[in-house]
Amino acid sequence: MKKLFLAIIAIMATSLVGFSQTTLSEAYKSLAGMKGMSEKTVDKAQVGQNAYIQDLKISRLSAAEGDVQGCRDSFIYMMENLPVRNMVIGANNQRELAAVYAVPAGGGLYNVLIIQGNALDGNFTASYGKTTKAGISAMKNCTVTMDADGLVMTTTPDSGSATFISMTD
């Protein structure tokens, strides 16, 4: 009887953990609300030959020297609180980080959260918008290059040589 009771509690706890995960919208709002973030809106940004992110909100922060580690930690903390199953692609070497998360929004669209940061120069960006399956595919199949000088995610060959995410010196 004790084993059955403990098993039921374990199942309930596991289910509750799934419900408590941060949504992409909540993650964007949290990061965009950080002190010093400034937001702009873009109608659409191309990520593939025929793929775009629409209604894109972009919040950017150039951290002061003393705030860089705190910003980096906040961005990494947020990445750790998002469900890994929703990550399309990502890279993190504790200096540069970039990740794309997507979840179905209905009607063939997906909500997309793009997180990027560079602890070397203190630039951090969170972007949130909508895309189609073609946009998800372009981002999922992008090329990731990471070295000591920076991180680049390029959505080739779908979009030629258009750089999707770039953080370099």
CSV table of C-alpha atoms in Angstrom, one decimal, residues 37-167:
chain,number,residue,atom,x,y,z
A,37,MET,CA,16.5,46.5,-21.8
A,38,SER,CA,15.1,48.5,-24.8
A,39,GLU,CA,12.4,47.0,-27.1
A,40,LYS,CA,11.6,47.5,-30.7
A,41,THR,CA,9.2,45.8,-33.0
A,42,VAL,CA,9.9,44.5,-36.5
A,43,ASP,CA,7.1,43.4,-38.9
A,44,LYS,CA,9.2,40.4,-40.2
A,45,ALA,CA,12.7,39.1,-40.4
A,46,GLN,CA,13.8,36.6,-43.0
A,47,VAL,CA,15.3,33.3,-41.7
A,48,GLY,CA,15.0,31.2,-44.9
A,49,GLN,CA,14.4,31.6,-48.6
A,50,ASN,CA,10.6,31.8,-48.1
A,51,ALA,CA,10.6,31.8,-44.3
A,52,TYR,CA,10.1,34.7,-41.9
A,53,ILE,CA,9.5,35.5,-38.3
A,54,GLN,CA,6.5,37.9,-38.1
A,55,ASP,CA,5.5,40.4,-35.4
A,56,LEU,CA,9.0,40.2,-34.0
A,57,LYS,CA,9.6,42.0,-30.7
A,58,ILE,CA,13.3,42.5,-29.9
A,59,SER,CA,14.7,43.6,-26.6
A,60,ARG,CA,18.3,44.4,-26.4
A,61,LEU,CA,20.7,45.3,-23.6
A,62,SER,CA,24.3,46.5,-23.7
A,63,ALA,CA,25.3,45.7,-20.1
A,64,ALA,CA,27.7,47.9,-18.2
A,65,GLU,CA,30.9,46.1,-17.3
A,66,GLY,CA,29.7,45.3,-13.8
A,67,ASP,CA,26.4,43.8,-15.0
A,68,VAL,CA,27.7,41.5,-17.7
A,69,GLN,CA,27.9,38.4,-15.4
A,70,GLY,CA,24.5,39.0,-13.9
A,71,CYS,CA,22.9,39.4,-17.3
A,72,ARG,CA,24.7,36.2,-18.5
A,73,ASP,CA,23.4,34.4,-15.5
A,74,SER,CA,19.9,35.6,-16.0
A,75,PHE,CA,19.9,34.5,-19.6
A,76,ILE,CA,21.3,31.1,-18.8
A,77,TYR,CA,18.9,30.7,-15.9
A,78,MET,CA,16.0,31.4,-18.3
A,79,MET,CA,17.4,28.9,-20.8
A,80,GLU,CA,17.5,26.3,-18.0
A,81,ASN,CA,13.9,26.9,-17.1
A,82,LEU,CA,12.6,26.4,-20.6
A,83,PRO,CA,11.6,22.9,-21.7
A,84,VAL,CA,14.5,21.4,-23.7
A,85,ARG,CA,11.9,19.6,-25.9
A,86,ASN,CA,11.0,23.1,-27.3
A,87,MET,CA,14.6,24.0,-28.2
A,88,VAL,CA,15.1,24.1,-32.0
A,89,ILE,CA,18.8,24.7,-31.8
A,90,GLY,CA,21.2,26.2,-29.3
A,91,ALA,CA,24.8,26.7,-28.3
A,92,ASN,CA,26.5,28.0,-25.1
A,93,ASN,CA,30.1,28.1,-24.1
A,94,GLN,CA,29.6,30.3,-21.0
A,95,ARG,CA,30.9,33.4,-23.0
A,96,GLU,CA,28.5,33.4,-26.0
A,97,LEU,CA,25.1,31.8,-26.0
A,98,ALA,CA,22.3,31.5,-28.6
A,99,ALA,CA,19.2,29.4,-28.6
A,100,VAL,CA,15.9,29.2,-30.5
A,101,TYR,CA,12.8,27.8,-28.9
A,102,ALA,CA,9.5,27.1,-30.7
A,103,VAL,CA,6.0,25.9,-29.7
A,104,PRO,CA,2.9,25.4,-31.9
A,105,ALA,CA,0.6,28.5,-31.7
A,106,GLY,CA,-2.2,27.1,-33.9
A,107,GLY,CA,-3.2,27.7,-37.5
A,108,GLY,CA,0.2,26.5,-38.8
A,109,LEU,CA,2.1,29.1,-36.8
A,110,TYR,CA,4.7,28.7,-34.1
A,111,ASN,CA,5.7,31.0,-31.3
A,112,VAL,CA,9.4,31.5,-31.4
A,113,LEU,CA,11.8,32.8,-28.7
A,114,ILE,CA,15.4,33.6,-29.6
A,115,ILE,CA,17.9,34.2,-26.9
A,116,GLN,CA,21.4,35.4,-27.5
A,117,GLY,CA,24.1,36.9,-25.4
A,118,ASN,CA,27.8,37.7,-25.4
A,119,ALA,CA,29.5,38.0,-22.0
A,120,LEU,CA,32.6,39.3,-23.8
A,121,ASP,CA,31.1,42.5,-25.0
A,122,GLY,CA,28.0,42.6,-22.8
A,123,ASN,CA,25.3,42.5,-25.5
A,124,PHE,CA,22.2,40.5,-24.8
A,125,THR,CA,19.1,40.1,-26.9
A,126,ALA,CA,15.7,38.3,-26.5
A,127,SER,CA,13.4,38.2,-29.5
A,128,TYR,CA,9.8,36.8,-29.7
A,129,GLY,CA,7.6,36.3,-32.7
A,130,LYS,CA,5.7,33.8,-34.9
A,131,THR,CA,6.9,31.7,-37.8
A,132,THR,CA,5.8,28.8,-40.0
A,133,LYS,CA,7.1,25.3,-40.2
A,134,ALA,CA,9.4,26.5,-43.0
A,135,GLY,CA,10.9,29.0,-40.6
A,136,ILE,CA,11.4,26.3,-37.9
A,137,SER,CA,13.0,24.1,-40.5
A,138,ALA,CA,15.4,26.9,-41.6
A,139,MET,CA,16.5,27.5,-38.1
A,140,LYS,CA,16.7,23.8,-37.2
A,141,ASN,CA,19.0,23.2,-40.1
A,142,CYS,CA,21.2,26.2,-39.7
A,143,THR,CA,25.0,26.0,-39.4
A,144,VAL,CA,26.5,26.8,-36.0
A,145,THR,CA,30.1,28.0,-35.7
A,146,MET,CA,31.5,28.7,-32.3
A,147,ASP,CA,35.1,29.7,-31.4
A,148,ALA,CA,36.9,32.0,-29.0
A,149,ASP,CA,35.9,35.1,-31.0
A,150,GLY,CA,32.2,34.5,-31.3
A,151,LEU,CA,29.2,32.5,-32.3
A,152,VAL,CA,27.4,32.5,-35.6
A,153,MET,CA,24.2,30.6,-36.6
A,154,THR,CA,23.6,30.8,-40.4
A,155,THR,CA,20.5,29.5,-42.0
A,156,THR,CA,22.2,28.1,-45.1
A,157,PRO,CA,21.5,26.7,-47.7
A,158,ASP,CA,17.9,27.8,-47.4
A,159,SER,CA,18.6,31.5,-47.4
A,160,GLY,CA,21.9,31.7,-49.2
A,161,SER,CA,24.4,33.5,-47.0
A,162,ALA,CA,22.0,35.4,-44.8
A,163,THR,CA,23.2,35.5,-41.2
A,164,PHE,CA,20.4,34.7,-38.8
A,165,ILE,CA,22.3,35.2,-35.5
A,166,SER,CA,25.7,36.7,-35.3
A,167,MET,CA,27.8,37.6,-32.4
